[in-house]
XYZ file of C-alpha atoms in Angstrom:
636
model
C 53.679 81.244 106.611
C 55.490 81.979 110.122
C 54.745 78.569 111.304
C 56.021 76.707 107.870
C 59.339 78.690 108.426
C 59.638 77.818 111.952
C 59.310 74.258 111.064
C 61.634 74.380 108.332
C 64.116 76.072 110.571
C 63.783 73.432 113.280
C 64.318 70.499 110.303
C 67.041 72.051 109.342
C 68.703 72.460 112.896
C 67.920 68.654 113.416
C 69.688 67.927 110.108
C 72.694 69.984 110.982
C 72.732 68.243 114.504
C 72.499 64.681 112.977
C 75.399 65.763 110.303
C 77.550 66.578 113.469
C 76.531 63.470 115.302
C 77.615 61.319 112.316
C 80.866 63.226 111.893
C 82.009 62.747 115.482
C 80.481 59.334 115.390
C 82.726 58.744 112.096
C 85.784 60.169 113.727
C 85.263 57.864 117.177
C 84.897 54.741 114.814
C 88.083 55.751 112.759
C 89.840 56.060 115.999
C 88.860 52.774 117.308
C 89.859 51.269 113.771
C 93.056 52.558 114.469
C 93.643 51.377 117.800
C 92.386 47.906 116.510
C 94.649 47.965 113.699
C 97.544 48.724 115.954
C 96.925 45.613 117.677
C 96.212 43.209 114.765
C 98.651 41.625 112.569
C 98.195 42.301 108.924
C 98.503 40.074 106.006
C 101.809 40.764 104.497
C 103.665 42.212 107.523
C 106.897 44.054 106.487
C 109.718 42.092 106.378
C 112.662 43.648 108.191
C 116.063 43.736 106.743
C 118.731 44.864 109.307
C 121.816 45.890 107.611
C 124.931 44.991 109.141
C 126.603 48.185 108.897
C 125.482 51.621 109.329
C 124.112 53.168 105.992
C 124.495 56.708 104.933
C 122.379 58.175 102.257
C 118.803 59.296 101.212
C 115.928 57.294 101.917
C 113.906 56.443 98.820
C 110.652 54.697 98.672
C 110.110 52.172 95.328
C 106.390 51.053 94.949
C 105.544 48.136 92.375
C 101.869 48.430 91.234
C 102.340 44.513 89.762
C 103.574 42.961 92.988
C 101.734 45.486 95.383
C 104.990 45.783 97.104
C 106.970 48.770 98.592
C 110.788 48.702 99.262
C 112.485 51.163 101.334
C 116.061 52.088 100.058
C 118.912 53.992 102.190
C 122.283 54.506 100.614
C 121.002 52.533 97.587
C 120.566 49.276 99.596
C 117.078 47.614 100.529
C 116.580 48.259 104.276
C 112.755 47.474 104.347
C 109.892 45.823 102.608
C 106.263 45.395 103.084
C 102.985 44.543 101.061
C 100.825 47.604 100.002
C 97.295 48.057 98.355
C 97.141 50.754 95.671
C 94.100 52.058 93.708
C 91.253 50.297 92.554
C 89.619 50.531 89.088
C 88.350 53.904 88.421
C 90.983 55.540 90.912
C 94.029 53.889 89.927
C 97.281 54.945 91.744
C 99.419 56.999 89.333
C 102.976 55.787 88.389
C 105.859 57.997 88.233
C 108.536 60.081 90.362
C 106.941 62.004 93.359
C 108.578 63.725 96.430
C 107.030 63.874 100.090
C 105.645 67.226 99.969
C 103.982 67.156 103.439
C 103.730 65.046 106.704
C 100.704 64.423 109.107
C 100.527 62.029 111.683
C 96.930 61.839 111.732
C 94.934 63.230 108.730
C 91.409 62.623 107.625
C 90.279 62.519 103.878
C 88.686 65.828 102.569
C 87.494 63.647 99.590
C 86.311 60.325 100.964
C 84.091 61.009 104.058
C 86.845 61.733 106.454
C 88.463 58.492 106.040
C 91.163 58.301 108.468
C 94.592 58.442 106.946
C 97.301 57.659 109.952
C 100.960 58.874 109.278
C 99.907 60.444 105.738
C 102.885 61.404 103.414
C 101.364 63.458 100.712
C 102.830 63.072 97.228
C 100.771 65.207 95.451
C 98.438 68.133 96.230
C 95.364 66.156 94.251
C 95.143 63.682 96.872
C 97.594 60.948 96.408
C 99.810 59.976 99.667
C 101.074 57.369 101.621
C 99.304 56.110 104.518
C 98.620 53.332 107.015
C 95.572 51.364 106.256
C 94.070 47.701 105.440
C 96.145 45.892 103.185
C 94.485 42.475 103.190
C 93.505 42.993 99.607
C 95.333 44.619 96.445
C 93.990 47.249 94.470
C 91.437 48.584 97.359
C 92.449 52.322 97.858
C 90.916 55.390 96.030
C 94.323 56.223 94.434
C 96.625 56.277 97.708
C 99.174 53.684 98.724
C 98.249 51.852 101.638
C 100.744 50.212 104.154
C 100.814 48.123 107.180
C 100.300 50.282 110.563
C 103.564 49.596 112.097
C 105.531 49.773 108.974
C 104.029 53.153 107.918
C 104.649 54.498 111.557
C 108.442 53.664 111.311
C 108.426 54.890 107.871
C 106.967 58.022 109.121
C 109.567 58.402 111.303
C 112.492 57.658 108.970
C 111.717 60.086 106.241
C 112.137 63.719 105.481
C 110.614 66.102 103.382
C 111.491 65.928 99.829
C 112.369 62.194 99.846
C 111.694 60.596 96.456
C 108.794 58.203 96.021
C 108.990 56.154 92.754
C 105.892 54.209 91.802
C 106.394 51.816 88.788
C 103.598 49.836 87.052
C 106.420 47.088 86.929
C 109.032 45.797 89.292
C 112.011 48.195 89.538
C 115.052 48.047 91.448
C 117.797 50.761 92.390
C 121.293 49.936 90.802
C 124.451 51.534 91.353
C 125.653 53.497 88.013
C 128.656 55.327 86.821
C 128.619 57.570 83.840
C 130.376 60.675 82.558
C 127.404 62.714 82.093
C 126.593 62.197 86.107
C 127.212 65.440 87.859
C 130.237 65.294 90.355
C 130.855 67.498 93.326
C 133.688 69.923 93.523
C 136.906 69.245 95.299
C 138.050 71.517 98.483
C 140.257 73.537 95.967
C 137.638 74.862 93.386
C 135.072 75.253 96.461
C 137.425 77.541 98.149
C 137.935 79.484 94.826
C 134.064 79.379 94.130
C 133.780 81.098 97.890
C 135.977 83.831 96.931
C 134.236 84.528 93.543
C 130.989 84.642 95.736
C 132.693 87.060 98.149
C 133.954 88.875 95.155
C 130.274 88.959 93.825
C 129.338 91.159 96.755
C 131.523 93.960 96.422
C 130.636 97.328 95.336
C 131.879 97.260 92.016
C 129.705 94.215 91.250
C 127.152 95.382 88.187
C 123.583 95.091 89.316
C 120.665 94.518 86.765
C 117.016 94.822 87.850
C 118.181 95.139 91.791
C 120.147 91.685 91.395
C 123.791 91.400 91.206
C 125.311 89.976 87.932
C 127.460 87.190 88.626
C 130.683 86.276 87.221
C 130.836 84.843 83.677
C 131.007 80.998 83.283
C 127.812 80.638 85.362
C 124.543 79.497 83.885
C 122.565 82.417 82.419
C 119.691 83.325 84.301
C 121.090 81.613 87.690
C 121.588 83.870 90.667
C 122.900 82.641 93.773
C 120.054 82.911 96.509
C 122.780 83.520 99.134
C 124.133 86.525 97.137
C 120.934 87.763 96.537
C 119.962 87.663 100.081
C 123.164 89.401 101.340
C 122.835 92.115 98.702
C 119.286 92.695 100.199
C 120.508 92.732 103.440
C 123.587 95.161 102.534
C 120.580 97.635 101.218
C 118.521 97.148 104.108
C 121.469 98.081 106.433
C 122.458 101.253 104.200
C 118.412 102.243 104.505
C 118.571 101.513 108.104
C 121.796 103.843 108.581
C 120.381 106.446 106.469
C 117.141 106.592 108.475
C 119.311 106.720 111.876
C 121.382 109.337 110.421
C 118.495 111.468 109.403
C 116.752 111.086 112.823
C 118.795 114.069 114.491
C 117.943 116.419 111.518
C 114.129 115.555 112.118
C 114.425 115.778 115.696
C 116.112 119.392 115.378
C 113.243 120.240 112.886
C 110.610 119.145 115.309
C 112.132 121.063 118.322
C 112.634 124.427 115.896
C 109.143 123.832 114.932
C 107.838 123.569 118.846
C 109.781 126.960 119.672
C 108.483 128.496 116.503
C 104.919 127.508 117.668
C 105.599 128.588 121.465
C 106.928 132.079 120.071
C 103.873 132.573 117.993
C 101.726 131.912 120.907
C 103.465 134.061 122.910
C 103.057 137.024 120.059
C 99.708 136.124 119.558
C 98.898 136.808 123.422
C 100.566 140.310 123.205
C 98.926 141.274 120.250
C 95.449 140.070 121.738
C 96.412 142.257 124.902
C 96.787 145.169 122.912
C 93.429 144.344 121.052
C 91.839 144.014 124.271
C 93.211 147.510 125.542
C 92.221 149.301 122.237
C 88.926 147.598 122.378
C 88.386 148.953 126.004
C 89.758 152.267 124.839
C 87.550 152.378 121.974
C 84.333 151.465 124.000
C 85.242 154.138 126.411
C 85.820 156.861 123.551
C 82.387 155.853 121.994
C 80.703 156.455 125.142
C 82.177 159.647 125.735
C 81.261 160.635 122.022
C 77.356 159.275 122.678
C 77.311 161.187 125.798
C 78.606 164.564 124.364
C 76.169 164.118 121.344
C 73.282 163.767 123.429
C 74.451 166.702 125.940
C 74.988 168.669 122.833
C 71.689 167.790 121.294
C 69.950 168.943 124.928
C 72.227 172.296 124.933
C 71.015 172.604 121.477
C 67.467 172.498 122.174
C 67.726 174.753 125.406
C 69.626 177.377 123.270
C 67.032 177.198 120.631
C 64.282 177.536 123.108
C 66.223 180.584 125.027
C 66.555 182.099 121.595
C 62.915 181.886 120.822
C 62.015 183.118 124.331
C 64.338 186.288 123.890
C 63.214 186.964 120.544
C 59.516 186.681 121.640
C 60.186 189.304 124.482
C 61.913 191.504 122.047
C 59.338 191.527 119.583
C 56.577 192.353 122.252
C 59.005 195.283 123.561
C 59.142 196.471 120.153
C 55.367 196.252 119.806
C 54.549 197.941 122.891
C 57.320 200.665 123.052
C 55.151 203.426 121.484
C 52.116 202.284 123.389
C 51.634 204.955 126.378
C 49.870 202.263 128.404
C 53.193 200.388 128.663
C 55.307 203.174 129.465
C 57.050 203.582 132.648
C 57.718 200.742 135.071
C 56.452 197.797 132.442
C 58.722 198.921 129.959
C 61.531 198.750 132.246
C 60.523 195.273 133.606
C 60.195 194.166 129.797
C 63.618 195.623 128.769
C 65.119 193.672 131.908
C 63.389 190.766 130.830
C 64.546 191.034 127.415
C 68.337 191.453 128.768
C 67.870 188.647 130.863
C 66.840 186.234 128.151
C 69.312 187.364 125.867
C 72.044 186.821 128.445
C 70.616 183.350 129.129
C 70.737 182.701 125.325
C 74.150 183.579 125.187
C 74.771 181.353 128.047
C 73.155 178.322 126.428
C 74.974 179.213 123.501
C 78.316 179.225 125.159
C 77.599 175.865 126.657
C 76.435 174.351 123.230
C 79.755 176.026 121.691
C 81.652 174.390 124.442
C 79.988 170.804 124.234
C 80.589 170.937 120.440
C 84.261 171.891 120.856
C 84.564 168.763 123.349
C 82.656 166.624 120.702
C 84.901 167.580 118.020
C 87.992 166.506 120.348
C 86.406 163.201 121.039
C 85.505 162.474 117.607
C 89.122 162.740 116.492
C 90.143 160.710 119.378
C 87.725 158.183 118.445
C 88.863 158.205 115.088
C 92.490 157.586 116.369
C 91.288 154.686 118.564
C 89.361 153.171 115.615
C 92.614 153.317 113.849
C 94.645 151.543 116.407
C 91.929 149.071 117.098
C 92.145 148.198 113.288
C 95.888 148.078 113.505
C 95.354 145.837 116.782
C 92.966 143.648 114.970
C 95.094 143.308 111.918
C 98.194 142.342 114.240
C 95.946 139.924 115.585
C 95.174 138.419 112.235
C 98.834 138.409 111.329
C 99.796 136.700 114.550
C 96.825 133.881 113.927
C 98.033 133.152 110.591
C 101.539 132.861 111.952
C 100.307 130.420 114.544
C 98.624 128.260 112.182
C 101.768 128.109 109.938
C 103.512 127.394 113.226
C 100.938 124.479 113.613
C 101.253 123.313 110.067
C 104.962 123.214 110.229
C 104.939 121.491 113.635
C 102.552 118.953 112.416
C 104.754 118.519 109.340
C 107.763 118.046 111.629
C 106.082 115.535 113.866
C 104.832 113.505 110.881
C 108.363 113.619 109.333
C 109.999 112.347 112.684
C 107.515 109.993 113.196
C 107.666 108.752 109.630
C 111.753 108.506 110.319
C 111.004 106.777 113.498
C 108.981 104.051 111.869
C 111.334 103.895 108.856
C 114.030 102.828 111.359
C 111.781 100.509 113.184
C 110.655 99.066 109.766
C 114.268 98.713 108.417
C 115.317 96.940 111.606
C 112.711 94.534 111.020
C 113.644 94.289 107.541
C 117.153 93.698 108.644
C 115.908 90.827 110.912
C 113.819 89.461 107.944
C 116.967 89.865 105.466
C 119.180 87.856 108.019
C 116.747 85.235 108.366
C 116.300 85.073 104.527
C 120.231 84.601 104.458
C 119.981 81.989 107.100
C 117.166 80.252 105.002
C 119.154 80.382 101.838
C 122.297 78.920 103.483
C 120.051 76.115 104.888
C 118.431 75.810 101.362
C 121.944 75.120 99.984
C 122.493 72.266 102.068
C 119.373 70.530 100.601
C 119.404 68.038 97.753
C 119.288 69.374 94.151
C 116.248 68.355 92.265
C 117.124 68.092 88.259
C 114.901 67.361 85.443
C 115.961 66.795 81.683
C 113.127 66.451 79.306
C 112.549 67.007 75.718
C 111.057 70.197 74.769
C 107.261 69.691 75.367
C 104.179 70.842 73.458
C 103.607 73.954 75.653
C 107.053 75.180 75.332
C 107.348 74.631 71.568
C 103.978 76.374 71.349
C 105.356 79.522 73.345
C 108.584 79.671 71.362
C 106.556 79.792 68.029
C 104.015 82.333 69.387
C 107.235 84.501 70.675
C 109.025 84.219 67.109
C 105.898 84.890 65.210
C 105.449 88.315 67.317
C 109.105 89.206 66.917
C 108.775 88.823 63.143
C 105.698 91.098 62.752
C 102.685 88.470 63.018
C 100.422 89.117 65.735
C 99.631 85.437 67.540
C 98.140 86.959 70.809
C 99.682 86.466 73.957
C 102.420 83.632 74.406
C 100.491 81.375 76.667
C 101.310 77.649 75.011
C 97.691 77.585 73.581
C 97.018 77.417 69.816
C 94.108 79.794 69.598
C 92.456 81.420 66.653
C 95.090 84.581 66.575
C 98.012 81.823 66.849
C 96.442 79.775 63.862
C 95.849 82.780 61.785
C 99.556 83.864 62.361
C 100.834 80.425 61.412
C 98.557 80.250 58.292
C 99.817 83.770 57.173
C 103.474 82.861 57.621
C 102.869 79.354 55.857
C 101.487 81.191 52.936
C 104.333 83.696 52.903
C 106.781 81.144 52.820
C 104.803 79.025 50.225
C 104.406 75.599 52.053
C 101.428 73.882 53.015
C 99.031 75.742 55.018
C 97.967 73.674 57.960
C 97.712 76.163 61.052
C 99.720 73.594 63.069
C 103.097 73.845 64.946
C 105.842 71.184 63.700
C 109.637 70.907 64.012
C 109.890 72.298 60.507
C 108.007 75.707 61.386
C 109.958 76.053 64.220
C 113.292 75.766 62.165
C 111.808 78.301 59.495
C 110.900 80.664 62.114
C 114.322 80.703 63.815
C 115.798 81.130 60.534
C 113.499 83.975 59.613
C 114.107 85.953 62.912
C 117.686 85.180 62.788
C 118.057 83.132 65.898
C 120.007 79.971 66.372
C 118.197 76.595 66.199
C 116.667 75.752 69.712
C 118.100 72.858 71.536
C 116.138 69.668 71.689
C 115.604 69.554 75.376
C 115.434 71.694 78.543
C 116.901 71.143 82.020
C 115.012 72.477 85.391
C 116.700 72.927 88.595
C 114.920 73.180 91.931
C 116.501 73.078 95.616
C 114.009 73.223 98.759
C 110.853 73.312 96.543
C 112.333 76.449 95.235
C 113.295 77.225 91.352
C 117.030 78.028 90.996
C 117.484 77.975 87.230
C 116.474 76.206 84.088
C 118.475 76.177 80.678
C 118.517 74.403 77.217
C 120.513 71.170 76.665
C 121.090 68.821 73.955
C 119.722 65.313 73.551
C 121.076 63.069 70.769
C 118.587 61.618 68.661
C 115.609 63.659 70.168
C 112.976 61.598 68.027
C 113.857 58.516 69.846
C 112.202 57.548 73.407
C 114.336 58.140 76.603
C 112.210 56.529 79.028
C 112.152 57.725 82.828
C 114.942 57.371 85.058
C 115.812 58.612 88.472
C 119.524 59.200 89.319
C 120.553 59.767 93.090
C 123.536 61.044 94.625
C 124.492 58.922 97.678
C 126.335 60.369 100.524
C 129.609 61.961 100.110
C 131.982 63.918 102.521
C 132.335 67.743 102.234
C 135.009 68.697 99.901
C 135.217 65.319 97.923
C 135.756 65.202 94.506
C 133.478 62.268 93.667
C 130.198 60.672 94.487
C 128.252 57.392 93.937
C 124.886 57.351 91.828
C 122.370 55.203 91.872
C 119.662 54.648 89.030
C 116.140 53.649 88.885
C 114.408 52.886 85.739
C 110.729 53.206 86.072
C 109.006 50.430 83.870
C 105.714 50.904 82.288
C 103.218 48.253 81.749
C 101.118 47.406 78.818
C 97.697 46.627 80.784
C 95.588 44.625 83.116
C 95.182 41.011 82.867
C 92.185 39.313 81.301
C 90.878 38.031 84.661
C 87.717 39.045 85.676
C 85.785 38.934 89.260
C 86.297 40.812 92.355
C 88.358 38.119 94.001
C 90.707 37.815 90.860
C 93.645 39.652 91.536
C 94.163 42.442 89.227
C 97.719 42.278 88.193
C 99.519 44.413 85.720
C 101.764 42.860 82.764
C 105.004 44.349 82.670
C 107.410 44.919 79.728
C 110.960 45.633 79.599
C 111.654 49.357 78.826
C 113.771 49.748 75.588
C 115.886 52.635 76.887
C 118.269 51.695 79.616
C 119.581 54.226 81.984
C 123.147 54.144 80.660
C 121.747 54.703 77.010
C 119.606 57.461 78.428
C 122.827 59.126 79.761
C 124.969 58.507 76.592
C 122.534 60.870 74.843
C 122.348 63.744 77.185
C 125.049 66.187 76.629
C 125.596 69.227 79.413
C 127.261 72.515 78.505
C 130.369 73.006 80.724
C 129.093 76.135 82.632
C 125.951 73.985 83.658
C 128.181 71.169 84.869
C 130.475 73.739 86.825
C 127.583 75.255 88.128
C 125.867 71.990 89.382
C 129.206 70.589 91.032
C 129.431 73.648 92.896
C 125.597 73.283 93.985
C 125.658 69.504 94.377
C 125.131 67.994 97.729
C 124.359 64.367 99.181
C 120.966 62.928 98.104
C 120.752 65.273 94.818
C 118.764 63.575 92.179
C 118.199 63.958 88.256
C 115.286 62.675 86.476
C 115.786 62.079 82.703
C 112.205 61.471 81.314
C 110.484 61.847 77.656
C 107.120 62.193 79.524
C 107.796 66.028 80.587
C 107.189 67.842 83.822
C 103.507 67.024 85.319
C 100.736 69.512 86.158
C 101.309 68.331 89.657
C 104.529 70.327 89.950
C 104.034 73.648 91.284
C 104.796 75.728 94.308
C 105.825 73.700 97.201
C 106.728 70.547 95.508
C 109.710 69.058 93.675
C 109.480 67.914 89.929
C 106.515 65.458 89.611
C 106.795 63.072 86.575
C 103.783 61.059 85.494
C 104.457 57.987 83.291
C 100.838 56.795 83.579
């Protein structure tokens, strides 16, 4: 088993080494191919059109899938054109309105074996991009748009993030357009007034809701100026920083007081400990004296008992032999003298015992006093220890509060820098072009609106997620039964009208407008479209360059034409071309049907910058639209 495991490990190691070698070899081959492509001349090399005058305006890329060509527009005029190769069968290039959301001079595909993608300009996060590649044959890519190497290199240098890429099934061109529905920039006078209004919006009297200043009436509901929000945030952070700095001396004083109290508690504890040591020494000395006196009294008590016994014994013998003639005379005198001497010694030992007992009583009383003093000293030490612990806790808390305040000051300084950078970023974002999308109410929005209304009038459709699930169908069925109509469980325009009537709400508008700037949402609002049941087509309107404070801007329009399908020609070498059809709705007709509320027009006029664009489409917002993108509209 160990041998098999070692063999398996060796095989895996060799396989990994081969994989690494193949990967490095494929990258070397790709670099060699790129170097060769740089020197080769491509079929359909770019046709350069040198403008006679310097053009100002946004750079836009228009790709025709039918003719397999790309046209580069600047200021509404074609400045370059080249042949391209788009997606083959099974990997068709989607058509619609895109924006450049990422640029890399050298990129390798994550989906197709590290295929080289030089001068890559990403259009979607799902893998569609512009890049240099082989354009000798049409419809040969995996969905990307290949361009000649030299053309892609120059295009990479001339475009910026957010530049529009229009991919049309047919051939679409950019034309100048003039219409009353197109937004025009505000002139210098209204701009100054609007700046004054913005300055007034930053005053302390401005009402605030959910930590966001409520701007003046006349602006679009739901729109908050990013610069105003960032400035208010900066002001709040400055107030927090000032409060933190102002509280610094207080915390520092509390810290100094806690340190002084700790030093005093330590000094008092030292004094108490010295008193305790002195009392302990006195107690030890007194205890030794009491113990010595007790031993001395015990020995003296034994000596007194012995002397008393001997005296009593001598007296008994004397009494017994007093009447005996044998012991009369000299012996009797000697016995009497012995009794007297022993009585005297007994009295002497008794006196010694009494003196020692007295001294022991005095020492015992002194021991009691010293013991009480020792107990008081211990209690004093315990009290001072508790005071020291309290002082330590107070010092720790003071240090923590002081440190927190210092960290708060540092954090607020950092937040001030971040807020200042946010203001600069918001001001810089305000100079970027607007991205506007007007589209009829999509199915998801209709479903969400129906779910909210059903919940409002007392039904339980579940969470308003835009999906018709079991709970939503049951709620719709119950509502349809109540209003005595055919029970279908489906959402229709009639059902939406009935729900708004039952909820006491105004009937919804037929379309919705979304506004972004710098890949960031600004606001969205409802708008009206005349004859909502008829198709709108897909149209891109772009504001050309205009001077600051100008009261008018020139617009261009691109109508993205669709196709009916591929030709019946078969075979690998047969060109797979698309049959195009003329779109029934023109850009002028689409604008005729759009009605923007006055506050929306005024707000967009204040925000309009050169290069801003507006898309009108009945296809709706694509799922490719998300964080870090502009609006992506897919027509196929």
